[in-house]
Coordinates of N, CA and C in Angstrom, one line a residue:
X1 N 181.7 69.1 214.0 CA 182.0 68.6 212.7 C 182.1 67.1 212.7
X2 N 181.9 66.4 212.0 CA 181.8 65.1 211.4 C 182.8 65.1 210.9
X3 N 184.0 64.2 211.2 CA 184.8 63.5 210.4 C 184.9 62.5 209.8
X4 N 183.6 61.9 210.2 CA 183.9 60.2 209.3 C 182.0 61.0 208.3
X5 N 182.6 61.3 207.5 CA 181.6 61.7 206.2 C 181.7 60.6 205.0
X6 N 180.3 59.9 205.1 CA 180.6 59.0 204.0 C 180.4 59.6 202.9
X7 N 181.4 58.8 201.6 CA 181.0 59.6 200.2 C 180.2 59.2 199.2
X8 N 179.4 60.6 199.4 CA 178.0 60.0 198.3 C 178.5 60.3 196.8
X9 N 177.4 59.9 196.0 CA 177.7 60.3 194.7 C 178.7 61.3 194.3
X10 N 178.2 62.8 195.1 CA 178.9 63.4 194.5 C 180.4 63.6 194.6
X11 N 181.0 62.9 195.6 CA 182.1 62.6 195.8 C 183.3 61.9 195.0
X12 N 182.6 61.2 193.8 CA 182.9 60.6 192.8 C 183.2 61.6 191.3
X13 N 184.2 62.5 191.3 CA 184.0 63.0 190.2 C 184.9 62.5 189.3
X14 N 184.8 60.9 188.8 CA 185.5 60.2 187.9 C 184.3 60.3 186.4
X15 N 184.4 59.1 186.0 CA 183.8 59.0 184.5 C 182.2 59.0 185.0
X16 N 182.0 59.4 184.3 CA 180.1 59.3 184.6 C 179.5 58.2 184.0
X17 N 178.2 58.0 184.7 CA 177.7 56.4 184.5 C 177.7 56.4 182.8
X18 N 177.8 55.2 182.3 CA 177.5 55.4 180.6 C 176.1 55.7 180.2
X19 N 175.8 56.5 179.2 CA 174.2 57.3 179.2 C 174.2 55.8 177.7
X20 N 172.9 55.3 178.3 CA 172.1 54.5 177.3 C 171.7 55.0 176.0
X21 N 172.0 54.7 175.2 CA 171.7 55.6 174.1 C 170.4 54.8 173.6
X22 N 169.8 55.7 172.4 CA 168.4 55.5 172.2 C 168.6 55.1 170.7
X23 N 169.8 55.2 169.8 CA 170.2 54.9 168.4 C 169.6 53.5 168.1
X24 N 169.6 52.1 169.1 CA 169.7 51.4 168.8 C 168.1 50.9 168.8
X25 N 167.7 51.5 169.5 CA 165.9 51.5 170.0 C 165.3 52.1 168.6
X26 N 165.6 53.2 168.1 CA 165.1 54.0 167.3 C 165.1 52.7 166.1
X27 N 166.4 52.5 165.9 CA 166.6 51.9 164.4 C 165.8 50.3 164.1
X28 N 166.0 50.0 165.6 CA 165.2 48.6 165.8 C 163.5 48.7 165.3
X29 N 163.5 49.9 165.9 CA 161.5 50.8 165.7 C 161.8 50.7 164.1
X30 N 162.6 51.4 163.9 CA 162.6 51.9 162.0 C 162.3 50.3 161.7
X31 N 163.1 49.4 162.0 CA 163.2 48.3 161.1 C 162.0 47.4 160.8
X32 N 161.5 47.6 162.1 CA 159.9 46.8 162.1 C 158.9 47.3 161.9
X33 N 158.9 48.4 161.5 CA 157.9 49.6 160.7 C 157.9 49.0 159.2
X34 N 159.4 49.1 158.4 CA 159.7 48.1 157.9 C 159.1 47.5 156.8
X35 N 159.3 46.5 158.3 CA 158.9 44.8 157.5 C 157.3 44.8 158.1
X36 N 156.5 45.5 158.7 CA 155.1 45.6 158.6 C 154.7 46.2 158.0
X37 N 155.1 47.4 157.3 CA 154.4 48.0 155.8 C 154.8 47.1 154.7
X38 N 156.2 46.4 154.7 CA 156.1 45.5 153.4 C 155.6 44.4 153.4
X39 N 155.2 44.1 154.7 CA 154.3 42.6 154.6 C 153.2 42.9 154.0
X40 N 152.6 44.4 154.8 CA 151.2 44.8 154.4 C 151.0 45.0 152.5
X41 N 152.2 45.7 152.2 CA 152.5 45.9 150.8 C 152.3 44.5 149.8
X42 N 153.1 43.3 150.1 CA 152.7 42.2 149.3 C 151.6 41.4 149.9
X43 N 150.6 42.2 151.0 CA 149.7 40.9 151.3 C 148.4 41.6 149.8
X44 N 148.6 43.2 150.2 CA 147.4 44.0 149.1 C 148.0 43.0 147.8
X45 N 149.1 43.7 147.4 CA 149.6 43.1 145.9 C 149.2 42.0 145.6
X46 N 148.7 40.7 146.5 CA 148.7 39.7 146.1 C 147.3 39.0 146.4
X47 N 146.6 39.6 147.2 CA 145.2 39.4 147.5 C 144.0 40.5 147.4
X48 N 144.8 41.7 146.9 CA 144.0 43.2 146.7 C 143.2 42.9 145.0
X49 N 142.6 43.7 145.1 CA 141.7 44.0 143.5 C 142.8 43.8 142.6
X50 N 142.3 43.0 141.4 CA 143.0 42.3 140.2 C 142.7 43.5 138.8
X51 N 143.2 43.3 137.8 CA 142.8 43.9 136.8 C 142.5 43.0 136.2
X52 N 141.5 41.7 136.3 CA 140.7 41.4 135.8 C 140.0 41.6 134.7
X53 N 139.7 41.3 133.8 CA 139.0 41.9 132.6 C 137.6 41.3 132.7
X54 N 136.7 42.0 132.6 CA 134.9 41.1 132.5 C 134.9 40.4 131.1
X55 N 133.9 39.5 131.1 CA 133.9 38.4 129.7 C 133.2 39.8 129.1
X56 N 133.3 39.1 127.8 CA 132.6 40.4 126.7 C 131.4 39.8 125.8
X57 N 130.8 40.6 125.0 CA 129.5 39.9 124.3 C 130.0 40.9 123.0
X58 N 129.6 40.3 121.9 CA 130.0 41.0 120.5 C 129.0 41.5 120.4
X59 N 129.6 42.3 118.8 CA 128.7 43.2 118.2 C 127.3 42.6 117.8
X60 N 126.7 41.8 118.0 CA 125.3 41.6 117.8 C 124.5 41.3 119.1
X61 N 125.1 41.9 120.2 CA 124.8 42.2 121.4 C 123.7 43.0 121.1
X62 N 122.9 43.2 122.1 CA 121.6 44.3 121.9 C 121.7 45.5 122.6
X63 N 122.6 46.0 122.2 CA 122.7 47.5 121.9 C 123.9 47.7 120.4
X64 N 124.5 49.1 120.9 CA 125.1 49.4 119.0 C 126.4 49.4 119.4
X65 N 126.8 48.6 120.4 CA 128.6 48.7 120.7 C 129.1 47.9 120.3
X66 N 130.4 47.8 119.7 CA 130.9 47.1 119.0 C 131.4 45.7 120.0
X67 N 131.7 46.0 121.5 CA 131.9 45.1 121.9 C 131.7 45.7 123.7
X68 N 131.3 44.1 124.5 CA 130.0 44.3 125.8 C 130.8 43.6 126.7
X69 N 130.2 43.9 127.8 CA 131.1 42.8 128.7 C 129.6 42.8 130.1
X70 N 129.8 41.5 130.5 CA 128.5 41.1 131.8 C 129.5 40.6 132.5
X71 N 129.4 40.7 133.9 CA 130.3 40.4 134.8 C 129.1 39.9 135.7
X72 N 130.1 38.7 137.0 CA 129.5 37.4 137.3 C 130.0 38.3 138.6
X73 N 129.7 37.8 139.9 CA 130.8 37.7 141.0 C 131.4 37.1 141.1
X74 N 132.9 36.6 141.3 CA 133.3 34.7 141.7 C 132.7 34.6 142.4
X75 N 132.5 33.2 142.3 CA 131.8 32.2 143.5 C 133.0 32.5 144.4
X76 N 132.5 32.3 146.0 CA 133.2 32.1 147.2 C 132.7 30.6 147.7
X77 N 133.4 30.0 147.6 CA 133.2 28.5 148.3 C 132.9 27.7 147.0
X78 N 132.4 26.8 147.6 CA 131.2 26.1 146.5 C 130.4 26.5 145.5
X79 N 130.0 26.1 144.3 CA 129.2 26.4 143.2 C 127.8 26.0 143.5
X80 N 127.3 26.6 143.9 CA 125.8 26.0 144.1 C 124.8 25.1 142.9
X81 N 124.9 24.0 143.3 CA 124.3 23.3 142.4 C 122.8 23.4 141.6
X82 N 121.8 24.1 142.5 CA 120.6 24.5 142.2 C 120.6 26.1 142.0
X83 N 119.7 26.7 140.9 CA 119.6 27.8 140.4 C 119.0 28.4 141.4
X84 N 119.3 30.0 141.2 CA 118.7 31.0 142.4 C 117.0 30.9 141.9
X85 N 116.7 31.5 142.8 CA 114.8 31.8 143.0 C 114.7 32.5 141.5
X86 N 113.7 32.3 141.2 CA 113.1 32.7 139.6 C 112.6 34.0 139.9
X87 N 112.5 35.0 141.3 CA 112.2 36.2 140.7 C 113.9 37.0 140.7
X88 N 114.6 36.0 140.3 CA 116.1 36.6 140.1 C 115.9 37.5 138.4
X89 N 116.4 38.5 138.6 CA 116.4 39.2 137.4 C 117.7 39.2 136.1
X90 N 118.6 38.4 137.1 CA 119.9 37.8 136.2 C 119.9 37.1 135.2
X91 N 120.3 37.6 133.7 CA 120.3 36.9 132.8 C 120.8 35.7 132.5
X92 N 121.6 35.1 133.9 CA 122.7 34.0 134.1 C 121.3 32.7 134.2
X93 N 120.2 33.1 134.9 CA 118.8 32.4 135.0 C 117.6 32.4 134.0
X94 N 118.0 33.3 132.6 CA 116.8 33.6 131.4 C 116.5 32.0 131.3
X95 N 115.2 31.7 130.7 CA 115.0 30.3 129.8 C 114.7 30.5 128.5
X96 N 114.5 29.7 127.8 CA 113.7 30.2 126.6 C 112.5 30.3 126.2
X97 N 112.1 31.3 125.8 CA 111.0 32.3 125.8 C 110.8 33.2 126.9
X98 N 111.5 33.3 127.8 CA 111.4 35.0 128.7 C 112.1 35.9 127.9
X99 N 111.8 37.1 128.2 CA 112.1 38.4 127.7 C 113.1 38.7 128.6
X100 N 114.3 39.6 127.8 CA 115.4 40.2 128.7 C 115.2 41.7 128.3
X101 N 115.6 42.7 129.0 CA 116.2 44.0 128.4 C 117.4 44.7 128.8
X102 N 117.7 45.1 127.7 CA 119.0 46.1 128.1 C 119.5 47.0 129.2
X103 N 119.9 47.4 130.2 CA 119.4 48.3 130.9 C 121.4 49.0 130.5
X104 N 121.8 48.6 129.7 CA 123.2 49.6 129.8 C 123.3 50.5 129.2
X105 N 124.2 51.7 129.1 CA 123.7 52.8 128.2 C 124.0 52.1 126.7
X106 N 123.1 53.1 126.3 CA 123.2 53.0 124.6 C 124.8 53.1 124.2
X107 N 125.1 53.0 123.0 CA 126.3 52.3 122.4 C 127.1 51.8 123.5
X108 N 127.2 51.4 124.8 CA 128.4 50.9 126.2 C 127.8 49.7 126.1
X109 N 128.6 49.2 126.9 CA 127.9 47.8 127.4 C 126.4 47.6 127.7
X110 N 126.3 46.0 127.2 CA 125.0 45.9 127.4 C 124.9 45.3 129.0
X111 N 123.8 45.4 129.5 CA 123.5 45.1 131.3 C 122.2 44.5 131.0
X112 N 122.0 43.0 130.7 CA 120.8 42.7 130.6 C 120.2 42.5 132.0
X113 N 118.9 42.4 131.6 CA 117.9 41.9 133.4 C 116.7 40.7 132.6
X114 N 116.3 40.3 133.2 CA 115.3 39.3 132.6 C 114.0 40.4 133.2
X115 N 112.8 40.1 132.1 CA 111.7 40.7 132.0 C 110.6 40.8 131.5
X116 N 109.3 41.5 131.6 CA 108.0 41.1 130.5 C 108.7 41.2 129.1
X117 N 107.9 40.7 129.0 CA 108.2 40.8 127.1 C 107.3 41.8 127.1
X118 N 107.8 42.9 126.0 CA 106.9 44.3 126.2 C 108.2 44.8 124.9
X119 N 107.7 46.1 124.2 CA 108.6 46.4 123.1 C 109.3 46.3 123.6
X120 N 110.5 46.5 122.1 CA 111.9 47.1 123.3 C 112.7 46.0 124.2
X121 N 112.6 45.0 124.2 CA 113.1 43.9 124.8 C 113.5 42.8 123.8
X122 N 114.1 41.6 124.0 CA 114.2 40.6 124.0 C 114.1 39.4 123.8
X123 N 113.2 38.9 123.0 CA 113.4 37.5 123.4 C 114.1 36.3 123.1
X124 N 114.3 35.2 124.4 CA 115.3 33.9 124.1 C 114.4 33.2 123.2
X125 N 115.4 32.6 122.2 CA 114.5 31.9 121.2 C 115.5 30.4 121.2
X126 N 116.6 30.9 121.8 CA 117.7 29.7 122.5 C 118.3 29.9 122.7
X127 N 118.9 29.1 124.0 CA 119.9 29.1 125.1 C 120.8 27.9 124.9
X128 N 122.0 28.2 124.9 CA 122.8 27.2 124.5 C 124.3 27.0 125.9
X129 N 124.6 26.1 126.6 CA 124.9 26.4 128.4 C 126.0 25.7 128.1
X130 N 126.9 26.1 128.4 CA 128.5 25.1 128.5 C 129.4 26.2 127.8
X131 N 130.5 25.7 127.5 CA 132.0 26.8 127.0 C 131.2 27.3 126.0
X132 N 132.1 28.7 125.6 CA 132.0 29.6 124.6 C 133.1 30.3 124.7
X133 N 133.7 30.3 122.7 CA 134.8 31.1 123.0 C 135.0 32.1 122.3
X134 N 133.7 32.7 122.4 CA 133.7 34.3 122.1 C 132.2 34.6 121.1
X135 N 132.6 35.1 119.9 CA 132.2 36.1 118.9 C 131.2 35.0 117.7
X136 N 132.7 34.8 117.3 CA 132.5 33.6 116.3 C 131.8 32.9 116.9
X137 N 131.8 32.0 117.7 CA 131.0 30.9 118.5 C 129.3 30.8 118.7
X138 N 130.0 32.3 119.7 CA 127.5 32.7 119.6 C 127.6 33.2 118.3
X139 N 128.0 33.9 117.1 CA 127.3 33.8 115.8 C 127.0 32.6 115.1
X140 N 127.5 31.2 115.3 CA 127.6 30.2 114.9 C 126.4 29.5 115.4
X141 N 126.8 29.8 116.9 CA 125.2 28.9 117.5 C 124.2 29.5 117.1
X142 N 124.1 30.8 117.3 CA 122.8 31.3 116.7 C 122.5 31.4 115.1
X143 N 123.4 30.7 114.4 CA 123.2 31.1 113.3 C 121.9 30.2 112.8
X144 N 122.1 28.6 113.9 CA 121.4 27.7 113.2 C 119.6 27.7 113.6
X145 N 119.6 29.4 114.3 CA 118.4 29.5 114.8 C 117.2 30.2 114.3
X146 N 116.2 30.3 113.7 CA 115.6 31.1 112.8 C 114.9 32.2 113.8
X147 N 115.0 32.9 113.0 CA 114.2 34.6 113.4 C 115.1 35.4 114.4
X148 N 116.7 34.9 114.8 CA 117.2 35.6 115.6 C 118.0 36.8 115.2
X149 N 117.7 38.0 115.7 CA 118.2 39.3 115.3 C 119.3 39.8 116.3
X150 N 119.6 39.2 117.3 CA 121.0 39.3 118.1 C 121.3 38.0 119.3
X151 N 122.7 38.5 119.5 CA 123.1 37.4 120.1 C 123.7 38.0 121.6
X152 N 123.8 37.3 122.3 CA 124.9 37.6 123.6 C 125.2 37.0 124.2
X153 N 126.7 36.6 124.5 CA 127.3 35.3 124.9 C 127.9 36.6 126.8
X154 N 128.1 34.8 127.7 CA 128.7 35.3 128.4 C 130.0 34.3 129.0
X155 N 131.3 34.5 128.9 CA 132.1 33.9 129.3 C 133.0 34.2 130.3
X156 N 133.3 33.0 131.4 CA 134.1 32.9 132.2 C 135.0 32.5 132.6
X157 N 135.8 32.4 133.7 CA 137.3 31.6 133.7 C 136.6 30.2 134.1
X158 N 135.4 30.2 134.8 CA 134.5 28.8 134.9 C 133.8 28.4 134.1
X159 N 134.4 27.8 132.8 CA 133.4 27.2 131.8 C 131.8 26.7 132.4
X160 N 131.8 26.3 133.1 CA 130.0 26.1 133.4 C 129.7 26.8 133.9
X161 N 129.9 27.8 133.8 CA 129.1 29.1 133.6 C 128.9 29.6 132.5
X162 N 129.7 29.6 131.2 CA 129.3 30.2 130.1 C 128.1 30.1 129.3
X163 N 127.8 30.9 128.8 CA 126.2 30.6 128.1 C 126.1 31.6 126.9
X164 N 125.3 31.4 126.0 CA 125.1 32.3 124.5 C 123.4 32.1 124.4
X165 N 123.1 33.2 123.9 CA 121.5 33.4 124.2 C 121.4 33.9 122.7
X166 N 120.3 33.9 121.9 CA 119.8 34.0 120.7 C 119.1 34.7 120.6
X167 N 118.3 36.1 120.6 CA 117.6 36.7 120.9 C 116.9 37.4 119.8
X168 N 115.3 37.5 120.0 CA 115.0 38.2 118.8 C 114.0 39.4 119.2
X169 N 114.3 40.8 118.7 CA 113.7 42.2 119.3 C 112.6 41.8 119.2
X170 N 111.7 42.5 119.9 CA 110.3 42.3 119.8 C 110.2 44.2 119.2

């Protein structure tokens, strides 16, 4: 027998080592869960899709709705100073005398496209480019225009963009 027995652990039956607890780890996790869904929360709120309203075109739009709306994309960056390519079908590029037509449903918004002149369409009899503030305005511009049977204005938060078109059915 061994009398000089050294004492191992188990020889120690005083307090037991202190057990690490995991409360503090957990809550620390909880907290930065947190503040990265609410970062995530006000980065959407503040840079996510707007409720926005599109500009509108009145009732002498070309269709039978009492009131229209044409929507632009914002520009991203810079405003390009020169107009897109001319086989652009965007009414934002009509001149006067091309043909546009409707393509939106009947009594809904109107969706113009530029196009032959052919029934059933269109035509610019004048184009009038800079602010417009609404209804009253393109019936005013076009009032002083002969032969025109509808109007359609388009307005934006970028006044040089805005435009009112004079149009007479073919």
């Amino acid at each position: 027998m061994d009398r000089y027995r050294s004492a191992g652990p188990e020889a120690y039956a005083g307090d037991p080592a202190p057990k690490r607890g995991r409360g503090r780890l957990i809550a620390g996790l909880a907290g930065l869960a947190v503040l990265l869904l609410g970062g995530a929360g006000i980065l959407v709120y503040l840079f996510g899709p707007g409720d926005d309203e599109p500009p509108v075109a009145g009732p002498g739009a070309p269709t039978a709705s009492a009131g229209a709306s044409a929507e632009v994309p914002a520009p991203v960056g810079p405003v390009p100073t020169t107009p897109a390519p001319a086989s652009s079908s965007d009414p934002r590029f009509v001149k006067t005398g091309q043909c546009v037509r409707n393509e939106g449903a009947a009594g809904g918004k109107p969706k113009l496209s530029i196009s032959g002149c052919a029934p059933k369409t269109y035509e610019v009899l004048r184009r009038f480019d800079g602010a417009t503030s609404g209804e009253k305005d393109a019936e005013a511009k076009c009032a002083k225009v002969s032969g025109y049977t509808n109007w359609y204005f388009f307005d934006s938060e970028l006044d040089t963009l805005d435009f009112v078109l004079c149009l007479r059915q073919r």
